[in-house]
Amino acid sequence: MSLTAALSPDVLAKYQPVIGLEVHVQLLTQTKAFCGCINRYGGEPNTHVCPVCLGLPGALPVLNRQAVEFAVLASKALNLTINEESIFARKNYFYPDSPKGYQISQFDRPLAENGWMDVSDGKGGTRRIGITRLHMEEDAGKSIHDGFADSARSTYIDLNRCGTPLVEIVSEPDLRTPEEAYEYLTKLKEILLYTGVSDCNMEEGSLRCDANVSVMLKGAAEYGTKAEVKNVNSFRFIREAIHFEIERQIEVVESGARVVQESRLYNSAEGRTYSMRSKEAAHDYRYFPEPDLPALFVDNAWMTKILADLPELPEARRARMIADYDLTAQDAATFANTRSFADAFEAAAKTAKSPKRVANLILGELVGRLNAAGLELSQSPVSMQGIVQAADLVEDGKLSSKQLKGLFDIAFEKSEDFAAVYEREKPQQISDTGAIEAMIDEVIAANPKQVEQFKGGKTTVSAFFVGQVMRLSKGQANPALLNELVMKKLNAA
Ligand code: ADP
Ligand code: ZN
Ligand code: MG
């Protein structure tokens, strides 16, 4: 990455970066936050609108119950304390994409406060990042800038997004590296997807992040002045923008100047941030309680009802999957990263003779083929039931793993039921004890060194003999019988 003029490692090492993130997340409700308009991305401009979200005089907001329920779920999943009573406030500012002249938000009494998320500390442990608050608010519309030559430039306003329910999740300035910030965001997104409150689609703007960055001399009593990087549309770019910002600020301080408190924009093509030099310099939003909405009460009974829908969260699920199905941490993570993937695996694993084999089959045979074909799991030509059939056939010793691969290819290409492919193809299997024993003898005779290792106590070399005989049999030896006979022969050798 090309950043600013190179700073020496010695100089870099003198400074401690400090990072806090503000994340806006659109909620997946049917309708908007305070009116009955459909809450959906896109559409003909200015068609998903009504007097309330257009801010016409006299129109009154009514709070969307589903939006509250989603915000409560997200809060709980992020370990926040939910306030029984919270207050909506007007944040006053003028901008063309917000016709009311204010945004309904929450200010000094937000829905939830004092949460946390753990990130890895890079030494095998974890570090706890504080989450200051989660509050509810509404999105603004969009300005669409058109035309290239200055003379031909026009700006259009699309208010379809106006009034889309949002939560803003604010972290404490507890993050210390761009990598930690990246992990925080990745985990946050995973948790929000699990709870089903948002689709977190960054391209469509359902999840947006502002990164606050400052630097201070290590051991200093106070944080440095922060700059806020806005409008970055991928986690990778946020990580790069923070990298750049840290080095830029260290250069500023090293040169004897001061970091200016300001908003900055990240240009991903150049890998730099630029000052916005904007109106926001000394903003006074003149917050006051929203007179058109009563206080929000989430009493115990409602809370209990909402939280009944809280799913098992990714971290807990990974741990349980390792224990329940004897998966490696890596495999459990692969499944648990996406709730639907984990659900599909678990549903299949419960009906199979060996859940571990189901996992191996999905990760070893299915995922690679799906990726190569550019297909989602939900579009898989081999059903989960087919995976279970295949796993059970292997488990029963009716198929060697080589034969399995061949049949899997056919099932995948023809979108056929795995059991049907097996019945038709019925691959040759050698189950004649004498024939298998003859091959084992041949392999044992050819590999005296490995036999010695086995005798010396390294019993795992039996897998070597099984593999060699399997090859000799062109993958046709009955695997269960082969295993049994190899052990018998080796023990007798
Ligand atoms: P402001 O009043 O400018 O909005 P806040 O105190 O509300 O600032 O914090 C906004 C975000 O900036 C939070 O995520 C917080 O963790 C982060 N933040 C605050 N101070 C610093 C700092 N010195 N360096 C980095 N991030 C900071
Ligand atoms: Zn509306
Ligand atoms: Mg603030």
Coordinates of C-alpha atoms and ligand atoms in Angstrom, one line a residue:
M1 CA 0.0 0.0 0.0
S2 CA 1.4 3.4 -0.9
L3 CA 0.8 5.8 1.9
T4 CA 2.3 9.1 2.8
A5 CA 6.1 9.6 2.6
A6 CA 7.6 6.7 4.5
L7 CA 7.8 7.1 8.3
S8 CA 10.6 5.2 10.0
P9 CA 9.5 2.3 12.3
D10 CA 11.1 4.2 15.2
V11 CA 8.8 7.2 14.6
L12 CA 5.7 5.0 14.1
A13 CA 6.5 3.1 17.3
K14 CA 6.3 6.3 19.4
Y15 CA 2.6 6.7 18.7
Q16 CA -0.6 5.0 19.8
P17 CA -3.5 5.1 17.3
V18 CA -7.0 5.4 18.8
I19 CA -10.1 4.4 16.8
G20 CA -13.8 4.6 17.4
L21 CA -16.5 3.5 14.9
E22 CA -19.9 4.8 14.2
V23 CA -22.0 2.4 12.2
H24 CA -25.4 3.1 10.6
V25 CA -27.5 0.1 9.8
Q26 CA -30.8 0.0 7.9
L27 CA -33.4 -2.2 9.4
L28 CA -35.3 -4.8 7.3
T29 CA -38.8 -3.8 8.2
Q30 CA -41.7 -4.0 5.8
T31 CA -42.5 -0.3 6.2
K32 CA -40.6 2.9 7.1
A33 CA -39.8 4.1 10.6
F34 CA -42.7 6.6 11.0
C35 CA -45.1 6.0 8.1
G36 CA -46.7 3.2 6.1
C37 CA -44.5 3.6 3.0
I38 CA -42.8 0.5 1.8
N39 CA -39.2 0.1 3.0
R40 CA -37.4 -1.2 0.0
Y41 CA -34.2 -0.3 -1.8
G42 CA -34.5 1.3 -5.3
G43 CA -37.8 1.8 -7.1
E44 CA -38.8 4.7 -9.4
P45 CA -37.5 7.8 -7.7
N46 CA -40.0 9.5 -5.3
T47 CA -42.6 6.7 -5.5
H48 CA -42.1 5.3 -2.0
V49 CA -43.2 8.5 -0.3
C50 CA -46.1 10.0 1.6
P51 CA -46.8 13.3 3.5
V52 CA -45.0 12.0 6.6
C53 CA -41.7 11.0 5.0
L54 CA -41.9 14.1 2.7
G55 CA -42.2 16.2 5.8
L56 CA -45.3 18.0 4.7
P57 CA -46.7 20.4 7.3
G58 CA -49.2 18.8 9.7
A59 CA -48.2 15.2 8.9
L60 CA -47.6 13.2 12.1
P61 CA -45.1 10.3 12.6
V62 CA -46.2 7.0 14.2
L63 CA -43.3 4.7 15.4
N64 CA -42.9 1.3 13.6
R65 CA -43.2 -1.5 16.1
Q66 CA -41.0 -3.9 14.1
A67 CA -38.2 -1.3 14.0
V68 CA -38.2 -1.2 17.8
E69 CA -38.2 -5.0 18.0
F70 CA -35.2 -5.2 15.6
A71 CA -33.4 -2.5 17.5
V72 CA -33.9 -4.3 20.7
L73 CA -32.7 -7.6 19.2
A74 CA -29.5 -6.0 17.9
S75 CA -28.9 -4.3 21.2
K76 CA -29.2 -7.5 23.2
A77 CA -26.9 -9.3 20.7
L78 CA -24.3 -6.6 21.3
N79 CA -24.5 -6.9 25.1
L80 CA -26.1 -3.5 25.5
T81 CA -28.3 -2.5 28.4
I82 CA -31.8 -1.6 27.0
N83 CA -33.4 1.4 28.6
E84 CA -37.1 0.8 29.5
E85 CA -37.8 4.4 28.5
S86 CA -36.0 6.2 25.7
I87 CA -36.7 9.5 24.0
F88 CA -36.8 10.6 20.4
A89 CA -35.2 13.9 19.5
R90 CA -35.0 16.3 16.6
K91 CA -31.6 16.8 15.1
N92 CA -31.9 20.0 13.2
Y93 CA -30.0 20.7 10.0
F94 CA -30.7 21.8 6.5
Y95 CA -29.9 19.6 3.5
P96 CA -31.9 19.1 0.3
D97 CA -32.3 15.3 0.8
S98 CA -34.1 15.9 4.1
P99 CA -37.2 17.9 3.4
K100 CA -38.3 18.2 7.1
G101 CA -35.2 20.2 8.0
Y102 CA -34.5 17.8 10.8
Q103 CA -33.9 14.1 11.4
I104 CA -35.8 12.2 14.1
S105 CA -33.1 10.5 16.2
Q106 CA -32.3 9.8 19.8
F107 CA -29.9 11.9 21.8
D108 CA -29.5 12.0 25.6
R109 CA -31.8 9.0 26.2
P110 CA -31.0 6.4 23.6
L111 CA -32.6 2.9 23.3
A112 CA -29.5 1.1 24.6
E113 CA -26.1 1.8 26.3
N114 CA -23.0 0.1 27.6
G115 CA -22.4 -2.9 25.5
W116 CA -19.3 -4.7 24.3
M117 CA -17.8 -7.0 21.7
D118 CA -14.6 -9.1 22.0
V119 CA -12.0 -9.0 19.3
S120 CA -8.9 -11.1 19.2
D121 CA -5.7 -9.7 20.8
G122 CA -3.4 -11.4 18.4
K123 CA -1.9 -13.5 21.1
G124 CA -4.6 -16.1 21.3
G125 CA -6.8 -14.2 23.7
T126 CA -9.4 -11.5 23.4
R127 CA -9.8 -7.8 24.0
R128 CA -13.1 -6.2 25.0
I129 CA -14.3 -3.2 22.9
G130 CA -16.9 -1.0 24.5
I131 CA -20.0 -0.2 22.6
T132 CA -21.2 3.2 23.9
R133 CA -24.8 3.2 22.6
L134 CA -27.3 2.1 20.1
H135 CA -30.0 4.5 19.1
M136 CA -32.8 4.6 16.6
E137 CA -33.2 7.2 13.9
E138 CA -34.3 7.7 10.3
D139 CA -32.4 7.8 7.1
A140 CA -32.4 10.8 4.7
G141 CA -33.1 10.7 0.9
K142 CA -30.4 10.7 -1.8
S143 CA -28.9 13.4 -3.9
I144 CA -28.0 12.1 -7.4
H145 CA -25.3 14.2 -9.2
D146 CA -25.4 14.0 -12.9
G147 CA -23.4 15.5 -15.8
F148 CA -19.7 15.9 -16.2
A149 CA -19.1 19.4 -17.5
D150 CA -19.8 22.0 -14.8
S151 CA -22.2 23.7 -17.1
A152 CA -24.3 20.6 -17.6
R153 CA -24.3 19.4 -14.0
S154 CA -27.6 18.8 -12.3
T155 CA -28.5 17.3 -9.0
Y156 CA -31.7 15.2 -8.6
I157 CA -33.3 14.3 -5.3
D158 CA -34.8 10.9 -4.7
L159 CA -36.7 10.7 -1.4
N160 CA -37.5 7.0 -1.5
R161 CA -34.9 6.4 1.3
C162 CA -36.3 9.1 3.5
G163 CA -37.6 7.7 6.7
T164 CA -35.9 4.3 6.4
P165 CA -35.4 3.0 9.9
L166 CA -31.8 3.0 11.1
V167 CA -29.9 2.1 14.2
E168 CA -26.6 3.9 14.9
I169 CA -24.1 1.8 16.8
V170 CA -21.3 3.8 18.4
S171 CA -18.2 2.2 19.8
E172 CA -15.9 3.6 22.5
P173 CA -12.5 4.8 21.4
D174 CA -11.2 1.4 22.4
L175 CA -9.9 0.1 19.0
R176 CA -6.1 0.4 18.5
T177 CA -5.3 -0.9 15.0
P178 CA -6.9 -0.9 11.6
E179 CA -7.0 -4.7 11.8
E180 CA -9.0 -4.6 15.1
A181 CA -11.4 -2.1 13.5
Y182 CA -11.8 -4.5 10.5
E183 CA -12.5 -7.5 12.9
Y184 CA -15.0 -5.4 14.9
L185 CA -16.9 -4.6 11.7
T186 CA -16.8 -8.1 10.4
K187 CA -18.2 -9.5 13.7
L188 CA -20.7 -6.7 14.0
K189 CA -22.0 -7.6 10.5
E190 CA -22.1 -11.3 11.3
I191 CA -24.1 -10.7 14.4
L192 CA -26.6 -8.3 12.7
L193 CA -27.1 -10.8 9.9
Y194 CA -27.7 -13.6 12.4
T195 CA -30.3 -11.6 14.3
G196 CA -32.0 -10.9 10.9
V197 CA -32.4 -7.2 11.6
S198 CA -30.6 -6.0 8.4
D199 CA -29.2 -7.4 5.2
C200 CA -26.0 -5.3 5.9
N201 CA -25.6 -4.8 2.1
M202 CA -22.8 -2.2 1.9
E203 CA -23.3 -1.6 -1.9
E204 CA -26.9 -0.6 -1.3
G205 CA -25.9 1.4 1.7
S206 CA -27.7 -0.8 4.3
L207 CA -24.5 -0.7 6.4
R208 CA -22.4 2.5 6.5
C209 CA -19.4 3.3 8.7
D210 CA -17.6 6.4 9.8
A211 CA -14.2 5.9 11.4
N212 CA -12.9 8.3 14.0
V213 CA -9.1 8.2 14.2
S214 CA -6.5 10.0 16.4
V215 CA -2.9 9.4 17.5
M216 CA -1.2 10.2 20.7
L217 CA 2.3 9.7 22.1
K218 CA 2.4 6.3 23.9
G219 CA 1.7 6.8 27.6
A220 CA 0.1 10.2 27.0
A221 CA -2.7 11.1 29.5
E222 CA -5.1 12.3 26.9
Y223 CA -6.3 11.2 23.5
G224 CA -5.2 13.3 20.5
T225 CA -7.6 15.3 18.3
K226 CA -9.6 13.0 16.1
A227 CA -10.5 13.2 12.4
E228 CA -13.6 11.4 11.1
V229 CA -13.4 9.5 7.9
K230 CA -16.8 9.3 6.2
N231 CA -18.3 7.5 3.3
V232 CA -16.2 4.5 2.9
N233 CA -18.1 1.7 1.3
S234 CA -16.2 -1.5 2.1
F235 CA -14.5 -2.9 5.2
R236 CA -11.3 -3.3 3.3
F237 CA -11.3 0.3 2.4
I238 CA -12.1 1.3 5.9
R239 CA -9.0 -0.6 7.1
E240 CA -6.9 1.2 4.4
A241 CA -8.4 4.6 5.2
I242 CA -7.6 4.1 8.9
H243 CA -4.0 3.0 8.0
F244 CA -3.6 6.1 5.9
E245 CA -5.1 8.4 8.5
I246 CA -2.8 7.2 11.2
E247 CA 0.3 7.8 9.2
R248 CA -1.0 11.2 8.0
Q249 CA -1.7 12.3 11.5
I250 CA 1.7 11.1 12.8
E251 CA 3.3 13.2 10.0
V252 CA 1.3 16.2 11.0
V253 CA 2.3 15.9 14.7
E254 CA 6.0 15.1 13.8
S255 CA 6.2 18.2 11.7
G256 CA 5.1 20.2 14.8
A257 CA 1.6 21.1 13.6
R258 CA -1.7 20.1 15.1
V259 CA -4.3 17.6 13.8
V260 CA -7.4 19.5 12.8
Q261 CA -10.8 18.1 14.0
E262 CA -12.7 17.6 10.8
S263 CA -14.5 15.2 8.5
R264 CA -12.5 13.6 5.7
L265 CA -13.4 11.6 2.6
Y266 CA -11.5 8.5 1.5
N267 CA -10.5 8.2 -2.1
S268 CA -10.1 4.4 -2.7
A269 CA -8.4 4.9 -6.1
E270 CA -5.7 7.0 -4.5
G271 CA -5.7 5.3 -1.1
R272 CA -5.8 8.7 0.6
T273 CA -8.2 10.8 2.7
Y274 CA -9.1 14.4 1.9
S275 CA -10.5 17.1 4.1
M276 CA -14.1 17.8 3.3
R277 CA -13.7 21.4 4.3
S278 CA -17.4 21.4 4.9
K279 CA -20.1 23.2 6.7
E280 CA -19.9 20.7 9.5
A281 CA -17.0 22.4 11.1
A282 CA -18.9 23.7 14.2
H283 CA -22.3 22.2 13.9
D284 CA -25.0 23.0 16.3
Y285 CA -27.9 20.5 15.8
R286 CA -30.0 22.2 18.4
Y287 CA -31.3 18.9 19.6
F288 CA -34.7 19.0 21.4
P289 CA -37.2 16.3 22.3
E290 CA -39.4 15.3 19.4
P291 CA -42.8 16.8 20.3
D292 CA -44.8 14.6 17.8
L293 CA -43.7 11.3 19.4
P294 CA -44.2 10.1 22.9
A295 CA -41.4 8.4 24.9
L296 CA -40.7 4.9 23.9
F297 CA -41.5 2.3 26.6
V298 CA -40.2 -1.3 26.2
D299 CA -41.6 -3.0 29.3
N300 CA -40.6 -6.4 30.6
A301 CA -43.5 -8.3 28.9
W302 CA -42.7 -6.9 25.5
M303 CA -38.9 -7.3 26.0
T304 CA -39.4 -11.0 26.9
K305 CA -41.5 -11.5 23.8
I306 CA -38.9 -9.8 21.5
L307 CA -36.0 -11.6 23.0
A308 CA -37.7 -15.0 22.5
D309 CA -36.6 -14.5 18.8
L310 CA -32.9 -14.0 19.6
P311 CA -31.0 -16.7 17.9
E312 CA -27.9 -18.5 19.1
L313 CA -25.1 -16.1 18.1
P314 CA -22.1 -16.9 15.9
E315 CA -19.5 -17.2 18.7
A316 CA -21.7 -19.5 20.8
R317 CA -22.7 -21.5 17.7
R318 CA -19.1 -22.1 16.7
A319 CA -18.2 -23.4 20.1
R320 CA -21.3 -25.7 20.2
M321 CA -20.7 -27.0 16.7
I322 CA -17.2 -28.0 17.6
A323 CA -18.5 -29.9 20.6
D324 CA -21.6 -31.5 19.0
Y325 CA -20.2 -32.6 15.7
D326 CA -16.5 -33.0 16.4
L327 CA -15.6 -30.3 13.9
T328 CA -12.3 -28.4 13.7
A329 CA -12.4 -24.8 14.8
Q330 CA -11.8 -23.8 11.1
D331 CA -14.7 -26.0 9.8
A332 CA -17.1 -24.8 12.5
A333 CA -16.2 -21.2 11.6
T334 CA -16.8 -21.9 7.9
F335 CA -20.3 -23.1 8.7
A336 CA -21.2 -20.7 11.5
N337 CA -20.2 -17.6 9.7
T338 CA -23.5 -17.7 7.8
R339 CA -26.6 -18.6 9.7
S340 CA -28.3 -20.3 6.7
F341 CA -25.2 -22.4 6.0
A342 CA -25.0 -23.5 9.6
D343 CA -28.7 -24.3 9.7
A344 CA -28.4 -26.4 6.5
F345 CA -25.5 -28.3 7.8
E346 CA -27.1 -29.0 11.2
A347 CA -30.4 -30.1 9.7
A348 CA -28.5 -32.6 7.5
A349 CA -26.1 -33.7 10.2
K350 CA -29.0 -34.6 12.5
T351 CA -30.3 -37.2 10.0
A352 CA -26.9 -38.7 9.0
K353 CA -25.0 -41.6 10.5
S354 CA -21.9 -39.5 10.9
P355 CA -22.2 -35.7 11.1
K356 CA -18.5 -35.4 10.7
R357 CA -18.7 -37.1 7.3
V358 CA -21.5 -34.7 6.3
A359 CA -19.2 -31.8 7.2
N360 CA -16.3 -33.3 5.3
L361 CA -18.5 -33.9 2.3
I362 CA -19.9 -30.4 2.2
L363 CA -16.6 -28.7 2.7
G364 CA -14.5 -31.2 0.7
E365 CA -16.8 -31.9 -2.3
L366 CA -19.7 -29.5 -2.4
V367 CA -18.3 -26.1 -1.6
G368 CA -15.5 -26.2 -4.2
R369 CA -17.9 -27.3 -6.9
L370 CA -20.4 -24.6 -6.0
N371 CA -17.8 -21.9 -6.1
A372 CA -16.4 -23.1 -9.4
A373 CA -20.0 -23.1 -10.9
G374 CA -20.7 -19.7 -9.2
L375 CA -23.7 -21.1 -7.3
E376 CA -25.1 -20.4 -3.9
L377 CA -25.8 -23.2 -1.5
S378 CA -29.5 -22.7 -2.1
Q379 CA -28.9 -23.4 -5.8
S380 CA -26.9 -26.6 -5.2
P381 CA -27.7 -29.3 -7.8
V382 CA -27.0 -31.9 -5.0
S383 CA -29.5 -31.5 -2.2
M384 CA -28.6 -31.7 1.5
Q385 CA -30.5 -35.0 1.4
G386 CA -28.2 -36.2 -1.3
I387 CA -25.2 -35.2 0.8
V388 CA -26.6 -37.3 3.6
Q389 CA -27.2 -40.3 1.3
A390 CA -23.6 -40.0 0.1
A391 CA -22.2 -39.7 3.6
D392 CA -24.1 -42.7 4.8
L393 CA -23.0 -44.8 1.9
V394 CA -19.4 -44.0 2.7
E395 CA -20.0 -44.5 6.4
D396 CA -21.5 -48.0 5.6
G397 CA -18.4 -48.9 3.6
K398 CA -20.4 -49.2 0.4
L399 CA -18.4 -46.5 -1.4
S400 CA -14.7 -45.6 -1.3
S401 CA -13.9 -41.9 -1.3
K402 CA -12.6 -42.2 -4.8
Q403 CA -15.8 -43.8 -6.0
L404 CA -17.7 -41.1 -4.1
K405 CA -16.0 -38.4 -6.1
G406 CA -17.0 -40.0 -9.4
L407 CA -20.6 -40.3 -8.4
F408 CA -20.7 -36.8 -6.9
D409 CA -19.5 -35.4 -10.2
I410 CA -22.4 -37.1 -12.0
A411 CA -25.0 -36.1 -9.3
F412 CA -23.7 -32.5 -9.5
E413 CA -23.7 -32.2 -13.2
K414 CA -27.1 -33.8 -13.8
S415 CA -28.8 -32.4 -10.6
E416 CA -29.7 -36.0 -9.8
D417 CA -30.6 -37.6 -6.5
F418 CA -27.4 -39.1 -5.1
A419 CA -29.1 -42.4 -4.2
A420 CA -30.4 -42.7 -7.7
V421 CA -27.0 -42.2 -9.2
Y422 CA -25.6 -44.8 -6.8
E423 CA -28.3 -47.3 -7.7
R424 CA -27.6 -46.9 -11.4
E425 CA -23.9 -46.7 -11.4
K426 CA -23.4 -49.3 -8.5
P427 CA -19.6 -49.0 -8.7
Q428 CA -17.7 -52.2 -8.6
Q429 CA -16.7 -53.1 -5.1
I430 CA -14.3 -55.8 -4.2
S431 CA -15.6 -57.6 -1.0
D432 CA -13.7 -60.8 -1.5
T433 CA -11.6 -61.2 1.6
G434 CA -9.0 -63.4 -0.1
A435 CA -8.5 -60.9 -3.0
I436 CA -8.1 -58.0 -0.5
E437 CA -5.7 -59.9 1.7
A438 CA -3.6 -60.7 -1.3
M439 CA -3.3 -57.1 -2.1
I440 CA -2.5 -56.2 1.5
D441 CA 0.3 -58.8 1.5
E442 CA 1.7 -57.3 -1.6
V443 CA 1.8 -53.8 -0.1
I444 CA 3.2 -55.1 3.2
A445 CA 6.0 -56.9 1.4
A446 CA 6.9 -53.8 -0.6
N447 CA 7.0 -51.4 2.5
P448 CA 9.1 -53.0 5.3
K449 CA 10.0 -49.6 6.7
Q450 CA 6.3 -48.6 7.3
V451 CA 5.7 -52.1 8.8
E452 CA 8.5 -51.4 11.3
Q453 CA 7.0 -48.1 12.2
F454 CA 3.7 -49.7 12.9
K455 CA 5.3 -52.3 15.1
G456 CA 7.2 -49.5 16.9
G457 CA 3.9 -48.2 18.0
K458 CA 3.0 -45.7 15.2
T459 CA -0.4 -47.2 14.5
T460 CA -1.4 -44.3 12.3
V461 CA 0.7 -45.7 9.5
S462 CA -2.2 -48.1 8.9
A463 CA -3.8 -45.3 6.9
F464 CA -0.8 -45.5 4.6
F465 CA -1.4 -49.2 3.9
V466 CA -5.2 -48.6 3.4
G467 CA -4.4 -45.9 0.9
Q468 CA -1.9 -48.1 -1.0
V469 CA -4.2 -51.0 -1.2
M470 CA -7.1 -48.7 -2.3
R471 CA -4.9 -47.5 -5.1
L472 CA -3.9 -51.0 -6.1
S473 CA -7.6 -51.9 -6.2
K474 CA -8.4 -48.8 -8.3
G475 CA -10.6 -47.5 -5.5
Q476 CA -12.8 -50.6 -5.6
A477 CA -11.8 -52.3 -2.3
N478 CA -14.7 -52.4 0.2
P479 CA -13.4 -49.7 2.6
A480 CA -14.8 -51.2 5.8
L481 CA -13.5 -54.6 5.0
L482 CA -10.1 -53.2 3.9
N483 CA -9.7 -51.3 7.2
E484 CA -10.4 -54.3 9.2
L485 CA -8.1 -56.6 7.2
V486 CA -5.2 -54.1 7.2
M487 CA -5.3 -53.9 11.0
K488 CA -5.5 -57.7 11.2
K489 CA -2.5 -58.2 8.9
L490 CA -0.4 -55.5 10.4
N491 CA -0.9 -56.8 13.9
A492 CA 0.0 -60.3 12.7
A493 CA 3.1 -59.1 10.7
Ligands
ADP1 P1 -18.4 13.8 18.7 O1 -18.9 14.6 19.9 O2 -17.4 14.5 17.9 O3 -19.5 13.2 17.9 P2 -18.1 11.5 20.3 O4 -17.4 11.6 21.6 O5 -19.6 11.5 20.3 O6 -17.6 12.7 19.4 O7 -17.5 10.2 19.6 C1 -17.9 9.9 18.3 C2 -17.0 8.7 17.9 O8 -15.7 9.0 18.0 C3 -17.1 7.5 18.9 O9 -17.1 6.3 18.2 C4 -15.9 7.6 19.8 O10 -15.4 6.4 20.2 C5 -14.9 8.2 18.8 N1 -13.8 9.0 19.5 C6 -14.0 10.0 20.4 N2 -12.8 10.5 20.7 C7 -11.9 9.9 19.9 C8 -10.5 10.1 19.8 N3 -9.8 11.0 20.5 N4 -9.9 9.3 18.9 C9 -10.5 8.4 18.2 N5 -11.9 8.2 18.3 C10 -12.5 9.0 19.1
ZN2 ZN -44.0 7.7 3.9
MG3 MG -21.2 12.3 19.1

